[in-house]
Amino acid sequence: MTALFTLPDVLAGLILVALNGYVLLAGADFGGGVWDLLASGPRRADQRAVIAEAIGPIWEANHVWLILVIVLLFTCFPPAFAMLATTLHIPLTLMLIGIVLRGSAFTFRAHHGPDSTMPLRWGRVFAITSALSPVFLGVCLGALASGAIPQAGKTGFYAGFIAPWLTPFCFGVGVLTLTLFAFLAAVYLTVEARELALQEDFRRRALGAAIAVFVAAGGTLALALPGAPLVGRGLSASTRALPLHVATGVAAVSAIGALWVRRYRVARVAAAAQVSLILWGWARAQYPYVVPPAFTIAEAAAPALTLTLILWALAAGALVLFPSLAYLFRVFKRQPKAGSPS
Amino acid sequence: MRDLLAARSQMAMSLAFHIIFAVVGIGMPLLMVVAEWQWRRRGDRVFLELAQRWAKGTAILFAVGAVSGTVLSFELGLLWPGFMTQAGAIIGMPFSLEGFAFFTEAIFLGIYFYGWDRISPRAHLAAGVVVAVSGALSGIFVVIANAWMNAPTGFDLVNGRPVNVDPIAAMLNPAAFPETLHMTLAAYAATSFAVAGIHALRLLREPGNGFHRRALRVALWAGAPAALLLPLSGDLNARHVAQWQSVKLAAMEGQFKTERGAPLRIGGWPDEMAGETRYALGIPRGLSLLAFHDPSAEVRGLEAFPRENWPPVAPVHLGFQIMVGLGSFMALVAAWALALMARGRDLVGHRWLLRALVAAAPMGFICVEAGWVVTEVGRQPWVIQGVLRTADAVTPMPGLVVPFVTFTLLYCVLGVIVAWLLYQQVLRSPTSAGAAMPASTRYGEVG
């Protein structure tokens, strides 16, 4: 690690912050869809109602983090964006179809007409696409991490547009992403649910998801050594990465421990930290590449004036954004006062 | 289908679909806020019903607009990586600002839709105002980026690559003001006329219905001034195009020959092979007068440009004729309605005005689509006017007809469902049962 971060490094870091926001907030909304799909037992309808209530007012705002990531990527690192969008055309398109159907179906269910079977059908579409989109998001991130994106020397449809992402490692990352989102959602929902029985439902789901995350993470790491040597080495061998691994492990154990003793707010913080640390661990391993091995951050960076102006725009935007977000979450995520209608 | 054509078709279809929702996202919050303000001021519960129904309609449309807008931001790279490589650093700035404006809009829409009984009345109305302002701002930022494609500034081209990039100069490109003004006014006019037309139709059947009467008044006060101003902002655009994109102006007007005192053509069919526009009604010197404010000004015809730099003439001319024709009708109806309202007349007694409003209901959206055909098809064969050809910007990915057909089918299905839901939830006359439903039942819970 160099002593000083360059301007392009700072912008790359801020894009990662936005991606972190997307993963923690919208990721949990996708995960909510997974638990809608897997809703079961006598409280099935109640589980779905809690999920819908938790997501309803905030999912559109949470979704904008992704738009911010994309816009910042194509402004600050234009050739990297162009290369990713070209090579990953197919998985990105599949992810987008999922995003379109999920958002639309969720809204259609919320505003259904008098026909009583329609909400259930929209709920199905919402739930299934909520489970598929994160897999393709993960596939794209996996392809990026595996260093298979550059097009140079690749001829033919399969070699150029399929082979980079149709690998066990990429789908390993896809499944890991899905389990992480489901884990986040279940942990958040233990706080959102107000009835004890529902809290217990989501606690069991969160613990189950934690095991799934553990399995998926181990499998992905095993696949990373042959499938993504750059990141694999960075994740496993580098002693410089060790503190991040230790921190991730501590967060994971804390999340499970807090769930076990029913300290749900602690679990929420620990789970969010765990997922964030996994993201930053990947970025750390990939540094200084934005698209390994084609572009380093410096090579893909836009002119300095653009980056400086974007930095100012981000600062000004943050002054509007964070108070607004704080207000949104304060209005909808605080516990209602006793006696007031929920 | 060739890949370039498939890519252009997919982009055109995605934009044509999204623009409807984007326009509604700018126009509806204004109506919603005016209705809520009227309710707070007068205590008339019919206005509350109106505000809540419009909010519900906006909720459905905004969600589809948000996700279809996401598709577009990805499609910039999925379809046009060559464009983004060149342009990203230059026009990413307005897109980033749009990101924040859109963030603000999404946040306060959530607060507005779900917050009826969670925040104070004043805070709720303020949230609506924030939505209306940030919605208009996001539209303005995106149109600035488009304006740059028509009038690229803020860089120097050296060996085919942009250098000396200045994103601020790019945002202040000469097309930015005319295009953003025209589009913002169009958004208010199109939305308000669609709403006014729907309620005018109801009033033709139930003239005494107070709900529809109030809705019509709010919609007309919001939309009619914009419809009156649009011919003026259109004139500003036409003069800008005449100066900066004279080949586009020639295509818009079906002007093949370079001439002084060029006529304004109404209708007609441009024949690219024969090099003339047939069956048009010509107003002598009209084009020179309108485009340059000088009846004997020289207008450069298509013949003055190399053939490979011509846009497809017929769709551009036709799109322009449709936009101007329908826009003029809307301006006349707006003037008629405003004249009656200013004198305090009851609009419902003027059944011909109601019929004209019903006829005008879809016209604003048709004008928006036609106007974008003029802007985008008229810029071809360039994606950045004079700098980068569309054919050089397209992705090397083969088989682009597959995503084109997929997204077309997806959007057709979504369009039908949205239309059906809007009919079910927003457009039907309120029943007493519906009106009595408390807000918490309506907005506080889902599914």
Short mmCIF file of N, CA and C in Angstrom, two decimals, chain A residues 35 179 182-190 199-213 255-256 259 264 267 271:
data_model
loop_
_atom_site.label_atom_id
_atom_site.label_comp_id
_atom_site.label_asym_id
_atom_site.label_seq_id
_atom_site.Cartn_x
_atom_site.Cartn_y
_atom_site.Cartn_z
N TRP A 35 -36.93 -14.29 1.36
CA TRP A 35 -37.72 -14.81 2.50
C TRP A 35 -39.21 -14.77 2.20
N THR A 179 -26.69 -15.56 -0.69
CA THR A 179 -26.79 -15.95 0.73
C THR A 179 -26.51 -14.75 1.65
N ALA A 182 -29.62 -12.63 1.70
CA ALA A 182 -30.66 -13.29 2.50
C ALA A 182 -30.33 -13.19 3.99
N PHE A 183 -29.05 -13.33 4.31
CA PHE A 183 -28.60 -13.23 5.71
C PHE A 183 -28.89 -11.83 6.26
N LEU A 184 -28.47 -10.81 5.48
CA LEU A 184 -28.72 -9.43 5.91
C LEU A 184 -30.20 -9.21 6.16
N ALA A 185 -31.03 -9.64 5.20
CA ALA A 185 -32.47 -9.39 5.30
C ALA A 185 -33.04 -10.05 6.55
N ALA A 186 -32.66 -11.30 6.79
CA ALA A 186 -33.21 -12.01 7.95
C ALA A 186 -32.80 -11.32 9.25
N VAL A 187 -31.54 -10.87 9.31
CA VAL A 187 -31.09 -10.19 10.53
C VAL A 187 -31.85 -8.88 10.71
N TYR A 188 -31.97 -8.10 9.63
CA TYR A 188 -32.72 -6.83 9.75
C TYR A 188 -34.16 -7.09 10.19
N LEU A 189 -34.74 -8.18 9.63
CA LEU A 189 -36.16 -8.44 9.91
C LEU A 189 -36.39 -8.86 11.36
N THR A 190 -35.37 -9.38 12.03
CA THR A 190 -35.56 -9.67 13.46
C THR A 190 -35.81 -8.37 14.23
N GLN A 199 -40.29 -12.66 15.24
CA GLN A 199 -38.86 -12.46 15.49
C GLN A 199 -38.13 -13.80 15.51
N GLU A 200 -38.76 -14.77 16.17
CA GLU A 200 -38.15 -16.10 16.25
C GLU A 200 -38.03 -16.73 14.86
N ASP A 201 -39.09 -16.53 14.05
CA ASP A 201 -39.04 -17.06 12.67
C ASP A 201 -37.82 -16.51 11.94
N PHE A 202 -37.63 -15.19 12.04
CA PHE A 202 -36.53 -14.59 11.28
C PHE A 202 -35.17 -14.88 11.93
N ARG A 203 -35.18 -15.09 13.25
CA ARG A 203 -33.92 -15.47 13.91
C ARG A 203 -33.46 -16.82 13.39
N ARG A 204 -34.38 -17.79 13.31
CA ARG A 204 -34.01 -19.11 12.78
C ARG A 204 -33.51 -18.99 11.35
N ARG A 205 -34.19 -18.15 10.55
CA ARG A 205 -33.78 -17.98 9.16
C ARG A 205 -32.40 -17.33 9.08
N ALA A 206 -32.16 -16.35 9.96
CA ALA A 206 -30.85 -15.68 9.94
C ALA A 206 -29.74 -16.66 10.29
N LEU A 207 -29.99 -17.52 11.28
CA LEU A 207 -28.96 -18.50 11.66
C LEU A 207 -28.72 -19.49 10.52
N GLY A 208 -29.83 -19.91 9.87
CA GLY A 208 -29.68 -20.81 8.72
C GLY A 208 -28.89 -20.14 7.60
N ALA A 209 -29.21 -18.86 7.36
CA ALA A 209 -28.52 -18.13 6.29
C ALA A 209 -27.05 -17.96 6.63
N ALA A 210 -26.75 -17.80 7.92
CA ALA A 210 -25.34 -17.65 8.32
C ALA A 210 -24.55 -18.91 7.97
N ILE A 211 -25.18 -20.06 8.17
CA ILE A 211 -24.51 -21.32 7.80
C ILE A 211 -24.33 -21.37 6.28
N ALA A 212 -25.38 -20.96 5.54
CA ALA A 212 -25.29 -20.96 4.07
C ALA A 212 -24.17 -20.03 3.60
N VAL A 213 -24.05 -18.87 4.26
CA VAL A 213 -22.98 -17.93 3.91
C VAL A 213 -21.62 -18.59 4.13
N ALA A 255 -22.04 -11.61 14.88
CA ALA A 255 -23.41 -11.62 14.36
C ALA A 255 -24.14 -12.87 14.82
N ILE A 256 -23.47 -14.01 14.68
CA ILE A 256 -24.12 -15.27 15.06
C ILE A 256 -24.35 -15.31 16.57
N LEU A 259 -27.24 -13.10 17.49
CA LEU A 259 -28.51 -13.74 17.12
C LEU A 259 -28.85 -14.81 18.15
N TYR A 264 -30.76 -8.42 18.89
CA TYR A 264 -30.95 -8.26 17.44
C TYR A 264 -30.29 -7.00 16.90
N ALA A 267 -26.75 -7.70 16.45
CA ALA A 267 -26.59 -8.60 15.32
C ALA A 267 -26.67 -7.83 14.00
N ALA A 271 -23.72 -7.93 11.36
CA ALA A 271 -23.96 -8.51 10.03
C ALA A 271 -23.59 -7.51 8.94
#
